Structure formats: C-alpha cells, structure tokens
Short mmCIF file of C-alpha atoms in Angstrom, two decimals:
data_model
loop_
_atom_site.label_atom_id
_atom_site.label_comp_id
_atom_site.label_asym_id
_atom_site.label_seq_id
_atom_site.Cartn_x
_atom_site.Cartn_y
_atom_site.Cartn_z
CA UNK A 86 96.64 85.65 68.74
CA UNK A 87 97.56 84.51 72.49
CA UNK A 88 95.91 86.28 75.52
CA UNK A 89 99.05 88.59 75.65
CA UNK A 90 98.18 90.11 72.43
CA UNK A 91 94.68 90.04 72.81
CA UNK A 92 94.70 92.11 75.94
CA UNK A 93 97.46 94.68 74.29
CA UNK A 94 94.76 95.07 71.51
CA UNK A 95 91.81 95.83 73.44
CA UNK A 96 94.37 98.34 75.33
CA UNK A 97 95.36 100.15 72.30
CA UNK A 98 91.38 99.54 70.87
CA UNK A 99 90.63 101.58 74.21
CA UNK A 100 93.07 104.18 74.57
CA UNK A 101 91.72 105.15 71.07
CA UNK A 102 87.57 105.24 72.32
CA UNK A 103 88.97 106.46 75.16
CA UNK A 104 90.74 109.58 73.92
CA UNK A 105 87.08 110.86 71.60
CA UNK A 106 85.47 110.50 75.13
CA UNK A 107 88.14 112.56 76.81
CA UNK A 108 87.94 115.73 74.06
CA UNK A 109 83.40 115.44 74.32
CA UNK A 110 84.23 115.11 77.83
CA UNK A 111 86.26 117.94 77.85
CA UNK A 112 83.58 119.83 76.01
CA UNK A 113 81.26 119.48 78.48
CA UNK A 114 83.57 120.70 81.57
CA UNK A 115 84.13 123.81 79.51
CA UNK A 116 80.47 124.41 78.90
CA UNK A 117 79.49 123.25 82.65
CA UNK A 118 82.78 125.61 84.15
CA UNK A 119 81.09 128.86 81.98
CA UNK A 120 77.58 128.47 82.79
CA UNK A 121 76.40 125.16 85.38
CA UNK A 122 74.77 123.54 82.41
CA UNK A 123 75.14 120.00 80.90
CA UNK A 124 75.00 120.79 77.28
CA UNK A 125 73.60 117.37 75.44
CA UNK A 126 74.10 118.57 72.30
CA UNK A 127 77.63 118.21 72.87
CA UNK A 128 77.21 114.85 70.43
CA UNK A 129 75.70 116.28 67.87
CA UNK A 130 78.85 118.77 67.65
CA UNK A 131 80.87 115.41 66.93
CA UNK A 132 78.51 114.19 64.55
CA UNK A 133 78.51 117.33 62.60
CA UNK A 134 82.18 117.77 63.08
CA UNK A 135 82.13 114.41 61.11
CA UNK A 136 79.02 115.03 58.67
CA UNK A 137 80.87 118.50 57.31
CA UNK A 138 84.15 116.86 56.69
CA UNK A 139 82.54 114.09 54.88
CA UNK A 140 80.61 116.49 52.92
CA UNK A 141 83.67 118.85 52.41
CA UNK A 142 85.99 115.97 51.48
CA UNK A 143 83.47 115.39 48.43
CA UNK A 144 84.93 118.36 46.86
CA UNK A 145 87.78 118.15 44.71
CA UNK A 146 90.43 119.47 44.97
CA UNK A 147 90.37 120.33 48.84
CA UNK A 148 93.18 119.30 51.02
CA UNK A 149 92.65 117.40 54.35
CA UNK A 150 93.95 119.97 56.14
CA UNK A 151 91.44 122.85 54.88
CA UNK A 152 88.94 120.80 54.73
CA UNK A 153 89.23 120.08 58.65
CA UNK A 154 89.86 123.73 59.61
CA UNK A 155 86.20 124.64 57.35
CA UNK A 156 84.62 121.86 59.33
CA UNK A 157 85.61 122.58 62.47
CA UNK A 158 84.84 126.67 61.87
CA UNK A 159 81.48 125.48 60.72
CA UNK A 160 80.91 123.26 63.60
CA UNK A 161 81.99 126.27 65.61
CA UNK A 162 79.87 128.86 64.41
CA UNK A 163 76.98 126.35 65.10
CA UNK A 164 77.72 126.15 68.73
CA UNK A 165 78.18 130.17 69.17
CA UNK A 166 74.37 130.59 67.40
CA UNK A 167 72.94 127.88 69.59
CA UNK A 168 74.51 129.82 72.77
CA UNK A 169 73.04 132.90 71.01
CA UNK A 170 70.22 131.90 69.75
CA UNK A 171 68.69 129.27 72.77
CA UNK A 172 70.83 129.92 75.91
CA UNK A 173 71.18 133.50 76.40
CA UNK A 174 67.62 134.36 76.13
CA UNK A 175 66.89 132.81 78.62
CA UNK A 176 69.89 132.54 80.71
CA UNK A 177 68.11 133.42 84.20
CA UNK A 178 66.18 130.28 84.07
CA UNK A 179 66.64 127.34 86.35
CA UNK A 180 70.01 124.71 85.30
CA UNK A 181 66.67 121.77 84.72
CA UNK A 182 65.81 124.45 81.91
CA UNK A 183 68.53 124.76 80.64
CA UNK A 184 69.24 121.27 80.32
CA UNK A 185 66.31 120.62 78.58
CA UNK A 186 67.22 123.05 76.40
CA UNK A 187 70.33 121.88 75.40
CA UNK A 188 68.34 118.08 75.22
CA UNK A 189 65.49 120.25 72.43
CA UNK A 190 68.59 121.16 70.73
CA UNK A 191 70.09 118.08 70.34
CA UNK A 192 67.13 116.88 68.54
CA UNK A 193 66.71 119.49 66.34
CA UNK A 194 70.43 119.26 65.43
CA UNK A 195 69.79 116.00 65.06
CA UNK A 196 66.49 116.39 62.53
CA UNK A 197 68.32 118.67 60.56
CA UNK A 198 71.26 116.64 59.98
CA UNK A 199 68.75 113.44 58.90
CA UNK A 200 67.46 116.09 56.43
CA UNK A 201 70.67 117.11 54.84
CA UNK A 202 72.69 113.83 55.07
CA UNK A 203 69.66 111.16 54.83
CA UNK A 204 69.42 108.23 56.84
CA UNK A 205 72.44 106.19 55.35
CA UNK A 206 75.85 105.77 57.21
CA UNK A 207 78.55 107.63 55.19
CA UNK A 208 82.66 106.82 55.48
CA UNK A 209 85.70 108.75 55.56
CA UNK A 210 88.88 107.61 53.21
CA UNK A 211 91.72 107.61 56.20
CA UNK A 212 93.75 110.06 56.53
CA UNK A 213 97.57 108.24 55.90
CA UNK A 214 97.20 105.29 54.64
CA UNK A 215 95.31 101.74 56.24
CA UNK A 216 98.02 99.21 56.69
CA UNK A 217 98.37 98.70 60.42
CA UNK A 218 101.41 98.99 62.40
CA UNK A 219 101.98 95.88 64.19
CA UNK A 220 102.77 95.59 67.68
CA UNK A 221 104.12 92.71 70.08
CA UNK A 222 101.23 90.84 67.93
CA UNK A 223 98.60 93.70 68.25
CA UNK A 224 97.85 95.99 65.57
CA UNK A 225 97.55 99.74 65.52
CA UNK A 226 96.20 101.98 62.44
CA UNK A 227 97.64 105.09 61.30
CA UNK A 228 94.23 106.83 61.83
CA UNK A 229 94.14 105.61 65.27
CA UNK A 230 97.61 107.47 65.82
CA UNK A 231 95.63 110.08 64.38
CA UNK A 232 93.06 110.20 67.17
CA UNK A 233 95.77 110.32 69.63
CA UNK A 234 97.58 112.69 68.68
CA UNK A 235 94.91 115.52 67.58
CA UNK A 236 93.88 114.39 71.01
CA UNK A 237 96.85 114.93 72.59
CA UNK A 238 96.86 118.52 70.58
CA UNK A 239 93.56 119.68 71.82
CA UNK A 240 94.53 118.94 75.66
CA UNK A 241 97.74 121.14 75.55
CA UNK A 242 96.06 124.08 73.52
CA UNK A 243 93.04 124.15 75.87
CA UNK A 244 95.85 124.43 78.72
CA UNK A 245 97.73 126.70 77.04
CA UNK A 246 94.69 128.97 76.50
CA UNK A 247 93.34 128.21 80.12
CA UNK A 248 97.07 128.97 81.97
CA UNK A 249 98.71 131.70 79.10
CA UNK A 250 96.21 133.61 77.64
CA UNK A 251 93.78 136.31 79.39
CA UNK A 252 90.81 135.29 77.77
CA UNK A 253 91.19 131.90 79.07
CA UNK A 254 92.10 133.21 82.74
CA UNK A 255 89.22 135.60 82.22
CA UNK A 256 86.96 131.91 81.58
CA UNK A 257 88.42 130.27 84.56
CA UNK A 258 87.59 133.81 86.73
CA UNK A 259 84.23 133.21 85.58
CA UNK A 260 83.71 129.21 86.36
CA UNK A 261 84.60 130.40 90.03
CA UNK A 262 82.55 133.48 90.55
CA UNK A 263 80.40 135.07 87.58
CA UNK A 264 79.41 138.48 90.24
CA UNK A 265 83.38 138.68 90.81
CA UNK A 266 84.16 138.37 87.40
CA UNK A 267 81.17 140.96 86.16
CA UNK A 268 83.23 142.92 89.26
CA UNK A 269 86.39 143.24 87.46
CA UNK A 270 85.02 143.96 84.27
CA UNK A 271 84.66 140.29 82.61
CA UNK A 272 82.43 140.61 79.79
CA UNK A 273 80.22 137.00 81.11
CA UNK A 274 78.51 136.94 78.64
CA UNK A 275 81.18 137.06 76.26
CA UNK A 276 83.03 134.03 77.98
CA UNK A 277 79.79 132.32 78.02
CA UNK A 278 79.45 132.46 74.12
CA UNK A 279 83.32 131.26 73.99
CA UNK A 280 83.23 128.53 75.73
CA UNK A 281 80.02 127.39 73.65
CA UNK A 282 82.62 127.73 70.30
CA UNK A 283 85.31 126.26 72.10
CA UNK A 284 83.33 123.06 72.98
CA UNK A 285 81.71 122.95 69.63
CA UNK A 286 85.33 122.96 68.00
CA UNK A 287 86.59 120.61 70.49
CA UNK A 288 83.36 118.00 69.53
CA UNK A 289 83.94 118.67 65.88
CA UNK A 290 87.63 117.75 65.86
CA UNK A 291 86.77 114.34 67.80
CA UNK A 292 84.25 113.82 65.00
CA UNK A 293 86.29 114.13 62.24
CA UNK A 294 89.47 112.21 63.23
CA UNK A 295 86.80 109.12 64.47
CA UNK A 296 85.06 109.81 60.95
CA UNK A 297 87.45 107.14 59.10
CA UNK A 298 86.85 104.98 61.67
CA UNK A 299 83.79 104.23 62.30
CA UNK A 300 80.30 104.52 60.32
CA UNK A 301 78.66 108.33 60.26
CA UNK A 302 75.27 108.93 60.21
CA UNK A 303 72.84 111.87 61.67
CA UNK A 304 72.81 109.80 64.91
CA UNK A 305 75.90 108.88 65.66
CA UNK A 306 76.16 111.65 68.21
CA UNK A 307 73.76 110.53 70.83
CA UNK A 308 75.80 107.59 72.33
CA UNK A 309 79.32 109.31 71.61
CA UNK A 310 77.31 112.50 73.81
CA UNK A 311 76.65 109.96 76.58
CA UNK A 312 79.50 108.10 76.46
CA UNK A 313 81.15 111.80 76.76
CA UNK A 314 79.21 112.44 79.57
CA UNK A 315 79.90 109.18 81.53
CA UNK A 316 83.67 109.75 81.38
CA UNK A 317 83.20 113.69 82.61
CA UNK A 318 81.28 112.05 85.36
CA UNK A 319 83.37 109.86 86.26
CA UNK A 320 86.39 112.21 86.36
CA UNK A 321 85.11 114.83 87.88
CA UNK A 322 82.13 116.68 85.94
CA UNK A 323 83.98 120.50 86.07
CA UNK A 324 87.50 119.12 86.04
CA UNK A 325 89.73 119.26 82.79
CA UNK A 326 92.35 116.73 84.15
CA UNK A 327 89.03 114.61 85.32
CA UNK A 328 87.74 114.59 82.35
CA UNK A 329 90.85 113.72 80.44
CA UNK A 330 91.29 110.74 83.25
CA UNK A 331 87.63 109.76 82.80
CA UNK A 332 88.01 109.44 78.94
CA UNK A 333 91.07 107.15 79.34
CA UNK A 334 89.38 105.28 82.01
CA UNK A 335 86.20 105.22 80.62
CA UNK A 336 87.68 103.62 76.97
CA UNK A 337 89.76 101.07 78.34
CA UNK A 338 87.44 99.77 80.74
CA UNK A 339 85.11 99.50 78.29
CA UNK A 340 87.17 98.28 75.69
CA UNK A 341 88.54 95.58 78.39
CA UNK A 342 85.34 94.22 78.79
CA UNK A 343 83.73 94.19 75.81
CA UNK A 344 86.78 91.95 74.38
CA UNK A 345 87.23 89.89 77.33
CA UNK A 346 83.49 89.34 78.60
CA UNK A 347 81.65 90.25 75.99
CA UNK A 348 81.02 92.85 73.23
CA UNK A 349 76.92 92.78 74.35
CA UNK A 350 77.90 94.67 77.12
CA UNK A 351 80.16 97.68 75.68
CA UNK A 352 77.43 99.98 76.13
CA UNK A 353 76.28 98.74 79.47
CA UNK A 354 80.07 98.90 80.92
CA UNK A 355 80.21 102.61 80.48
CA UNK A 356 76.40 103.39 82.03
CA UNK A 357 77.45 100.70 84.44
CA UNK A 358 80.52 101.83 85.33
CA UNK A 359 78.54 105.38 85.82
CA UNK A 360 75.95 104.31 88.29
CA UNK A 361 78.38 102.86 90.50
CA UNK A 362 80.68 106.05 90.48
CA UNK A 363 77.69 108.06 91.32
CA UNK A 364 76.95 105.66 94.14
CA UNK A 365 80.75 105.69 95.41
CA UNK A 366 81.94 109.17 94.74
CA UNK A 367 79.64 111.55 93.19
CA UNK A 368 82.35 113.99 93.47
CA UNK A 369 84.16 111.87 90.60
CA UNK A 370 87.71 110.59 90.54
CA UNK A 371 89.54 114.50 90.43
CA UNK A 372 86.02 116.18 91.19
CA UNK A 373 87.21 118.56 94.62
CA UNK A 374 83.79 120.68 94.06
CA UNK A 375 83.69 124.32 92.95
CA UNK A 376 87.72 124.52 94.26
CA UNK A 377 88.99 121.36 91.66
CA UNK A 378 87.17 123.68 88.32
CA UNK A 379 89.21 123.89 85.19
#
C-alpha cells in the first residue's frame, strides 16, 4: 500500500473514531447545556448501549432493528433513573458535587455491568455483511458506513428536535436561563430529566453501531467517556456544532498519528491534543461562552 493509500486509510479509520466521539460528545453538551454538569458516566451509556445489544442479539429470533430500539430504550431508561435517582436530590449542590457524582456513578455502572456480563470481551456479528469496499487502495467496511450514517442520523434529529419542536426550544430556553425559563412556565426539572434520556440514547446508539467493531467488555466505556470528553472540549464544551467539529477533529488527528508516528501514542494524541487546547483556547474551537450554547 503506497503512502497515498495509507494516509486515505487512516482518514477513513478516523472519520469513523471520530464520528462515536462526536455523538458521546454530543451527549455531554446536552447534559452540560440542561444542568452545568460534566456527566462521566456518559461512557458507561455506550458501553451498555453495546452490552444490551449483545445480550439482546443472543435471542433468537429478534431482528437488528428491534433489538437496537430495546437497547437503546433500556439504555435510556437508565439515564432518566440515574437523573432521578442521584442528580435531582441533590440538585442545589455545588457543579464539583455533582461531578463527582456523575464520576460514583460511573463506577457503579461500571460494577454492575462486570457482574452481569463478566470480565470477558464479547463481539457483535456486523450488521451487513464484512467484505470491505475498496477505495483508491484503502478499504472501508460496511459497518463503518454504519457508524456514519447512524451518526449522521443522530446529528439532524437532535437539530430537528432542538430548532422544530417545543420541547427542544423549551431545553435550549433552559441552557440560557433556568429562572427565565421557570418564568415562563418551563417545567426545569422536566428538561433536566430529558436531556439525561436524550444523552443516554445518544451514548447507547454510539455503542451499539461500534459494538461489531471493536471488543466489548464492562470497561470499555471509560476511555470512549474521555475520549468523548476531549473532543467536547476541544469544540467547544456547550456547543452542538463544537462538539460535532471536535469529534471529527479529535478522530482524525488521532487516527493520523497513531498510523503515521506511532500507534503507542493514540491515547496520548487525544489527552495531548486536550492540554494544549486548554492552554490555547479554553473557550474551544466554536466555544463563544454562555451566547455559542446548543
């Protein structure tokens, strides 16, 4: 394969990373935009999103296509309890809290899926088929068009629902002014426990479409969750179109170095790549502060 090909590979290899960072990503901006708070369970949604569909895919006689909507309604439910069950109790305590909240939660996610699933790394059958599609020398898997365009999908709903619908408007009232919102009669608390389903569902489709793809175990959500929240960072942590950007970004860069440099430092390109965005522009690439939400 000459340099030409290599490079188009590692392109299409990152677009693919790239677009699972920019839907956790995207999970976190609609979690931050409702209530200030980095939720760090956002990786466990993904890994459960992944876990259920493995699990539900065991069954016979279940399509794909139910078999993703069940996971993703589980995965969904799990992120409205957690909201119910560990945020809103305490919801007047400090964002560090709440953080470390959301960090206690990730662990026990995490426990609980090690004691239904085990410790070993479970697979996915692909969706359509493994031959790759070849392309100017590079090749391209149908699960990888997959990714993209379930991706793609998730994007344009969440901006449909944002821009067309009034609970979404009534979410974006409430990522700019909670008082004003309570003002006009927006049920907060009611958008809060939304956009804790919405971001679960959004995690638990990434997991499932990365499932064939990639090894699953009961930890597979921690890096995905900080790889996640490096691209949302470096977009613009409270910006949808940031976060989409930083995803992009975030894989190709990555997947850039790791195949030209070295694959040693895959991890360490996205932390990396982090620090020095932090240093540069905190803001993030689309970040315009509490004006550039949603």
């Amino acid at each position: 394969m000459d340099l030409g090909s290599q490079i188009l590979q590692y392109f299409i290899s990152g677009i693919t990373n790239g677009a699972i960072y920019a839907v956790i990503a995207l999970g976190f901006t609609v979690i931050y935009n409702a209530t200030e708070v980095i939720n760090f369970a956002q990786g466990e949604f993904v890994m459960l999103g992944a876990m259920v569909m493995i699990t539900l895919s065991g069954v016979n006689g279940l399509p794909v296509w139910l078999c993703f909507i069940l996971a993703v309604s589980v995965v969904t439910l799990v992120g409205m309890v957690l909201e119910r069950l560990a945020i809103r109790p305490v919801k007047s305590a400090s964002a560090i809290s709440l953080i470390i909240i959301t960090v206690g939660a990730s662990i026990f996610l995490r426990g609980v899926a090690m004691m239904l699933w085990g410790k070993d790394s479970l697979g996915l059958q692909p969706f359509t088929g493994e031959r790759p599609i070849r392309i100017a020398g590079a090749a391209l898997t149908p699960q990888s068009l997959w990714v993209l365009g379930i991706t793609v999908l998730v994007m344009v709903a969440l901006q449909f629902f944002y821009k067309k619908t009034i609970t979404g408007k009534a979410m974006r009232a409430c990522s700019f002014s909670k008082r004003g919102a309570c003002l006009v009669g927006i049920g907060v608390n009611r958008m809060v426990l939304l956009s804790f389903g919405l971001s679960a569902a959004m995690g638990a489709a990434g997991g499932i479409v990365i499932a064939p793809i990639t090894m699953c175990g009961y930890d597979m959500g921690t890096m995905l969750g900080l790889k996640g929240f490096c691209a949302a960072v470096l977009g613009g942590l409270g910006s949808s179109p940031g976060s989409i950007a930083g995803g992009f970004l975030l894989g190709i860069l990555e997947a850039m170095g790791a195949g030209l440099i070295s694959s040693g430092f895959k991890d360490a390109i996205a932390f990396a790549i982090l620090l020095i965005m932090l240093f540069i522009r905190p803001s993030g690439l689309l970040g315009q502060g509490e004006t550039g939400r949603v």
